[in-house]
């Protein structure tokens, strides 16, 4: 439905399924190779539809720790100005875990994976408030959505994880970045490290590669190898999924396959750490 106000603003509102494009990092961006042999995202848009599940930014670190379902999308445009998209959503809430999963003692702690139900808590977001389109396994009646780490995903995990972490300490948590290699039984993951960073400007993306060694403060239970296993009983160690695309770039004269990730979704200890890597100009 279109509505034009006295100030010339035209608003389109819809709760029906439909596509709305907005600038951002696409979840399924295609790959394009330039003259330097570098591969980059050919598409940089977010494609919104009602009924979709998205992670959204919140909390002390402004990380995409929570999920929501799009209920309605409104687009407002004043004359020749750029259209403003508002996303009306309902928050998701985690359902109780099976007995074999170690749970947070502090029930205020965010839950990154598990089974979720749609609540009646309503929010109005801008396109910058959401991070990643999630495709969950949905129950037959549509009331429950299961979100779990899958092979090929890039996730932030808690370093030195314990179920005793408290919500009030979220701002001081340390994280590692991993690629999920296998999720058949437990979660086999590969530690990632920065390969090179774009200039530290908001909206820039970062690049990660397979780590050559573990961080000095690694969790002893993981062992020394860059490939290690997280038991499904400790699935809450997975904090949040990072929007990531496989790309090819020249690093120190060699062509390397890397992950290009959305810098905003990176925890501060990862975003600002100094690995002595060459910065991309």
CSV table of C-alpha atoms in Angstrom, one decimal:
chain,number,residue,atom,x,y,z
A,1,UNK,CA,0.0,0.0,0.0
A,2,UNK,CA,1.3,3.5,-0.9
A,3,UNK,CA,0.6,6.6,1.2
A,4,UNK,CA,1.8,10.1,0.3
A,5,UNK,CA,2.0,12.7,3.2
A,6,UNK,CA,1.8,16.5,3.0
A,7,UNK,CA,5.6,16.8,3.0
A,8,UNK,CA,5.9,14.7,-0.1
A,9,UNK,CA,7.0,11.5,1.5
A,10,UNK,CA,5.8,8.3,-0.1
A,11,UNK,CA,5.6,5.2,2.0
A,12,UNK,CA,5.1,1.6,0.9
A,13,UNK,CA,4.2,-0.9,3.5
A,14,UNK,CA,3.8,-4.6,3.0
A,15,UNK,CA,3.5,-7.7,5.2
A,16,UNK,CA,3.3,-10.0,2.2
A,17,UNK,CA,6.3,-11.9,0.8
A,18,UNK,CA,8.4,-9.7,-1.5
A,19,UNK,CA,11.9,-8.7,-2.2
A,20,UNK,CA,13.5,-5.4,-1.0
A,21,UNK,CA,17.1,-4.7,-1.8
A,22,UNK,CA,19.4,-2.6,0.5
A,23,UNK,CA,23.1,-1.9,0.5
A,24,UNK,CA,25.1,-4.4,2.6
A,25,UNK,CA,27.1,-7.6,2.4
A,26,UNK,CA,25.1,-10.2,0.5
A,27,UNK,CA,24.8,-13.7,2.0
A,28,UNK,CA,25.1,-15.4,-1.3
A,29,UNK,CA,27.2,-12.9,-3.3
A,30,UNK,CA,28.6,-14.1,-6.6
A,31,UNK,CA,32.3,-14.0,-7.2
A,32,UNK,CA,34.1,-11.8,-9.8
A,33,UNK,CA,37.7,-11.8,-10.7
A,34,UNK,CA,39.4,-8.5,-11.5
A,35,UNK,CA,42.5,-7.8,-13.6
A,36,UNK,CA,44.9,-8.5,-10.7
A,37,UNK,CA,43.5,-12.0,-10.3
A,38,UNK,CA,41.6,-11.0,-7.2
A,39,UNK,CA,38.1,-12.3,-6.6
A,40,UNK,CA,35.5,-10.0,-5.0
A,41,UNK,CA,31.8,-9.8,-4.2
A,42,UNK,CA,29.9,-8.9,-7.4
A,43,UNK,CA,26.8,-8.1,-5.3
A,44,UNK,CA,26.7,-6.0,-2.2
A,45,UNK,CA,23.0,-6.0,-1.3
A,46,UNK,CA,20.8,-7.4,1.4
A,47,UNK,CA,17.6,-9.0,0.0
A,48,UNK,CA,14.7,-8.7,2.5
A,49,UNK,CA,11.5,-10.7,2.5
A,50,UNK,CA,8.8,-11.1,5.1
A,51,UNK,CA,9.1,-14.4,7.1
A,52,UNK,CA,12.9,-14.4,6.9
A,53,UNK,CA,15.1,-15.1,9.9
A,54,UNK,CA,18.0,-12.6,10.5
A,55,UNK,CA,20.6,-12.1,13.2
A,56,UNK,CA,20.7,-8.6,14.5
A,57,UNK,CA,23.1,-6.4,16.4
A,58,UNK,CA,22.6,-5.8,20.1
A,59,UNK,CA,24.4,-5.9,23.5
A,60,UNK,CA,27.4,-4.2,25.0
A,61,UNK,CA,29.7,-5.1,22.1
A,62,UNK,CA,27.0,-4.4,19.4
A,63,UNK,CA,27.4,-7.9,18.0
A,64,UNK,CA,24.8,-10.0,16.1
A,65,UNK,CA,24.0,-12.2,19.0
A,66,UNK,CA,20.2,-12.5,18.6
A,67,UNK,CA,17.7,-13.5,16.0
A,68,UNK,CA,14.4,-12.1,14.6
A,69,UNK,CA,11.8,-12.8,12.0
A,70,UNK,CA,10.6,-10.2,9.6
A,71,UNK,CA,6.9,-9.4,9.9
A,72,UNK,CA,6.6,-6.3,7.8
A,73,UNK,CA,8.8,-4.0,5.6
A,74,UNK,CA,8.1,-0.3,5.0
A,75,UNK,CA,9.9,1.9,2.4
A,76,UNK,CA,9.6,5.7,2.7
A,77,UNK,CA,11.0,8.1,0.1
A,78,UNK,CA,10.9,11.9,0.1
A,79,UNK,CA,11.0,13.3,-3.4
A,80,UNK,CA,14.4,12.4,-4.9
A,81,UNK,CA,16.1,11.3,-1.6
A,82,UNK,CA,17.3,7.8,-1.1
A,83,UNK,CA,14.5,5.5,0.1
A,84,UNK,CA,14.5,4.6,3.8
A,85,UNK,CA,13.7,0.9,4.6
A,86,UNK,CA,12.3,0.0,8.0
A,87,UNK,CA,12.1,-3.7,9.0
A,88,UNK,CA,9.4,-4.6,11.5
A,89,UNK,CA,10.3,-7.8,13.3
A,90,UNK,CA,9.5,-10.2,16.2
A,91,UNK,CA,12.4,-11.4,18.3
A,92,UNK,CA,13.2,-15.1,18.7
A,93,UNK,CA,13.8,-16.8,22.0
A,94,UNK,CA,15.7,-20.0,22.6
A,95,UNK,CA,13.7,-23.0,23.8
A,96,UNK,CA,15.0,-25.4,26.5
A,97,UNK,CA,18.1,-27.5,25.5
A,98,UNK,CA,18.3,-31.3,25.8
A,99,UNK,CA,19.8,-32.6,29.0
A,100,UNK,CA,23.1,-33.5,27.3
A,101,UNK,CA,23.9,-29.8,26.4
A,102,UNK,CA,25.7,-27.8,29.0
A,103,UNK,CA,23.6,-24.7,29.6
A,104,UNK,CA,24.4,-21.2,30.8
A,105,UNK,CA,23.9,-20.7,34.5
A,106,UNK,CA,23.1,-17.0,33.8
A,107,UNK,CA,19.9,-17.2,31.8
A,108,UNK,CA,20.5,-13.7,30.5
A,109,UNK,CA,23.4,-14.9,28.4
A,110,UNK,CA,22.7,-14.8,24.6
A,111,UNK,CA,22.2,-18.1,22.8
A,112,UNK,CA,23.8,-18.4,19.4
A,113,UNK,CA,22.6,-21.8,18.3
A,114,UNK,CA,19.8,-24.2,19.2
A,115,UNK,CA,16.0,-24.2,18.7
A,116,UNK,CA,14.1,-20.9,18.8
A,117,UNK,CA,10.5,-19.8,18.9
A,118,UNK,CA,9.0,-16.5,17.8
A,119,UNK,CA,8.0,-14.2,20.6
A,120,UNK,CA,5.5,-11.3,20.7
A,121,UNK,CA,8.4,-8.8,21.3
A,122,UNK,CA,8.1,-6.3,18.4
A,123,UNK,CA,11.0,-4.2,17.1
A,124,UNK,CA,11.5,-1.8,14.2
A,125,UNK,CA,14.9,-2.0,12.7
A,126,UNK,CA,16.9,-0.2,10.0
A,127,UNK,CA,18.8,-2.3,7.4
A,128,UNK,CA,22.0,-1.6,9.4
A,129,UNK,CA,20.6,-3.3,12.5
A,130,UNK,CA,20.6,-6.7,10.9
A,131,UNK,CA,23.6,-8.8,10.1
A,132,UNK,CA,23.0,-12.2,8.4
A,133,UNK,CA,20.2,-14.0,6.7
A,134,UNK,CA,19.8,-17.4,8.4
A,135,UNK,CA,18.1,-20.4,6.9
A,136,UNK,CA,17.0,-22.5,9.8
A,137,UNK,CA,15.4,-25.9,10.0
A,138,UNK,CA,11.8,-25.1,10.7
A,139,UNK,CA,9.3,-27.4,12.4
A,140,UNK,CA,6.2,-28.7,10.5
A,141,UNK,CA,3.9,-26.2,12.2
A,142,UNK,CA,6.3,-23.3,11.7
A,143,UNK,CA,6.6,-22.4,15.4
A,144,UNK,CA,10.2,-23.5,16.0
A,145,UNK,CA,13.4,-22.7,14.1
A,146,UNK,CA,16.6,-24.7,14.7
A,147,UNK,CA,19.8,-22.8,14.0
A,148,UNK,CA,23.1,-24.8,14.3
A,149,UNK,CA,26.6,-24.4,12.9
A,150,UNK,CA,27.0,-26.0,9.5
A,151,UNK,CA,29.9,-27.1,7.4
A,152,UNK,CA,31.4,-24.0,5.7
A,153,UNK,CA,30.1,-21.5,8.2
A,154,UNK,CA,32.4,-19.0,9.9
A,155,UNK,CA,31.6,-18.4,13.6
A,156,UNK,CA,33.0,-16.5,16.5
A,157,UNK,CA,33.5,-18.8,19.5
A,158,UNK,CA,34.2,-18.0,23.1
A,159,UNK,CA,37.8,-18.4,24.1
A,160,UNK,CA,38.3,-20.4,27.4
A,161,UNK,CA,34.6,-21.2,27.4
A,162,UNK,CA,32.7,-21.9,30.6
A,163,UNK,CA,29.0,-22.1,31.4
A,164,UNK,CA,29.7,-19.8,34.4
A,165,UNK,CA,30.1,-16.7,32.2
A,166,UNK,CA,27.8,-13.9,33.2
A,167,UNK,CA,25.9,-11.4,31.1
A,168,UNK,CA,27.3,-8.4,33.0
A,169,UNK,CA,30.8,-9.5,31.8
A,170,UNK,CA,29.9,-9.7,28.1
A,171,UNK,CA,31.9,-6.6,27.2
A,172,UNK,CA,35.1,-8.3,28.4
A,173,UNK,CA,34.7,-11.6,26.6
A,174,UNK,CA,37.5,-12.8,24.3
A,175,UNK,CA,36.7,-14.7,21.1
A,176,UNK,CA,38.3,-16.7,18.3
A,177,UNK,CA,37.2,-17.1,14.7
A,178,UNK,CA,36.7,-20.5,13.2
A,179,UNK,CA,35.5,-22.3,10.1
A,180,UNK,CA,33.2,-25.3,10.6
A,181,UNK,CA,34.7,-28.2,8.8
A,182,UNK,CA,32.3,-30.9,9.8
A,183,UNK,CA,29.1,-31.0,11.9
A,184,UNK,CA,28.2,-34.7,11.5
A,185,UNK,CA,28.8,-35.8,15.1
A,186,UNK,CA,30.6,-33.1,17.0
A,187,UNK,CA,31.8,-29.8,15.5
A,188,UNK,CA,35.2,-30.1,13.8
A,189,UNK,CA,36.5,-26.6,13.3
A,190,UNK,CA,39.6,-24.8,11.9
A,191,UNK,CA,41.0,-21.7,13.6
A,192,UNK,CA,41.2,-18.7,11.4
A,193,UNK,CA,43.5,-15.6,11.6
A,194,UNK,CA,43.6,-12.2,9.9
A,195,UNK,CA,45.4,-12.3,6.5
A,196,UNK,CA,45.2,-8.6,5.8
A,197,UNK,CA,42.9,-5.8,6.9
A,198,UNK,CA,41.3,-3.1,4.9
A,199,UNK,CA,41.7,0.5,6.2
A,200,UNK,CA,40.0,0.7,9.6
A,201,UNK,CA,37.0,2.5,8.3
A,202,UNK,CA,33.4,1.6,9.3
A,203,UNK,CA,31.9,-0.6,6.6
A,204,UNK,CA,35.1,-2.1,5.4
A,205,UNK,CA,35.6,-5.8,5.3
A,206,UNK,CA,38.4,-8.0,6.7
A,207,UNK,CA,40.1,-11.1,5.3
A,208,UNK,CA,40.9,-14.3,7.2
A,209,UNK,CA,42.9,-17.4,6.4
A,210,UNK,CA,43.6,-20.7,8.0
A,211,UNK,CA,45.6,-20.1,11.1
A,212,UNK,CA,49.3,-21.2,11.3
A,213,UNK,CA,49.2,-21.6,15.0
A,214,UNK,CA,46.8,-21.2,17.9
A,215,UNK,CA,46.4,-18.0,19.9
A,216,UNK,CA,48.7,-18.0,23.1
A,217,UNK,CA,45.6,-17.9,25.3
A,218,UNK,CA,43.9,-21.0,23.6
A,219,UNK,CA,41.7,-23.3,25.5
A,220,UNK,CA,43.9,-26.1,26.7
A,221,UNK,CA,41.1,-28.7,26.2
A,222,UNK,CA,41.3,-27.9,22.4
A,223,UNK,CA,44.9,-29.1,22.1
A,224,UNK,CA,47.6,-27.4,20.2
A,225,UNK,CA,46.4,-28.0,16.6
A,226,UNK,CA,44.6,-25.4,14.6
A,227,UNK,CA,42.0,-28.0,13.8
A,228,UNK,CA,40.1,-29.1,16.9
A,229,UNK,CA,36.7,-30.4,18.0
A,230,UNK,CA,34.0,-28.7,20.0
A,231,UNK,CA,31.6,-31.3,21.5
A,232,UNK,CA,27.9,-30.7,20.8
A,233,UNK,CA,27.4,-30.7,24.5
A,234,UNK,CA,29.3,-27.4,24.5
A,235,UNK,CA,27.5,-25.9,21.5
A,236,UNK,CA,26.9,-22.7,23.5
A,237,UNK,CA,30.6,-22.0,22.9
A,238,UNK,CA,29.5,-20.8,19.5
A,239,UNK,CA,28.7,-17.1,20.0
A,240,UNK,CA,27.5,-15.9,16.6
A,241,UNK,CA,27.9,-16.5,12.9
A,242,UNK,CA,30.0,-14.1,10.9
A,243,UNK,CA,28.9,-13.0,7.4
A,244,UNK,CA,31.6,-14.5,5.2
A,245,UNK,CA,32.4,-15.1,1.5
A,246,UNK,CA,35.2,-17.1,0.0
A,247,UNK,CA,37.4,-14.9,-2.2
A,248,UNK,CA,40.8,-15.0,-3.9
A,249,UNK,CA,43.4,-12.3,-3.3
A,250,UNK,CA,47.1,-11.7,-3.8
A,251,UNK,CA,48.9,-11.9,-0.4
A,252,UNK,CA,52.6,-11.2,-0.4
A,253,UNK,CA,52.8,-12.0,-4.1
A,254,UNK,CA,50.9,-15.3,-3.9
A,255,UNK,CA,47.3,-16.0,-4.9
A,256,UNK,CA,45.4,-17.1,-1.8
A,257,UNK,CA,41.9,-18.3,-1.0
A,258,UNK,CA,40.5,-16.3,1.9
A,259,UNK,CA,37.3,-15.5,3.8
A,260,UNK,CA,36.1,-11.9,3.3
A,261,UNK,CA,34.1,-11.1,6.4
A,262,UNK,CA,32.0,-8.3,7.7
A,263,UNK,CA,34.2,-6.4,10.1
A,264,UNK,CA,31.3,-5.1,12.1
A,265,UNK,CA,30.4,-8.6,13.2
A,266,UNK,CA,33.9,-9.2,14.5
A,267,UNK,CA,34.4,-9.0,18.3
A,268,UNK,CA,36.6,-6.2,19.4
A,269,UNK,CA,39.5,-8.4,20.6
A,270,UNK,CA,39.6,-9.8,17.0
A,271,UNK,CA,39.0,-6.6,15.2
A,272,UNK,CA,41.8,-4.7,16.9
A,273,UNK,CA,44.4,-7.4,17.5
A,274,UNK,CA,47.8,-6.8,15.9
A,275,UNK,CA,49.1,-9.8,14.0
A,276,UNK,CA,51.7,-7.9,12.1
A,277,UNK,CA,49.9,-8.6,8.8
A,278,UNK,CA,50.2,-6.4,5.7
A,279,UNK,CA,47.4,-4.0,5.3
A,280,UNK,CA,45.6,-3.7,2.0
A,281,UNK,CA,45.7,-0.2,0.6
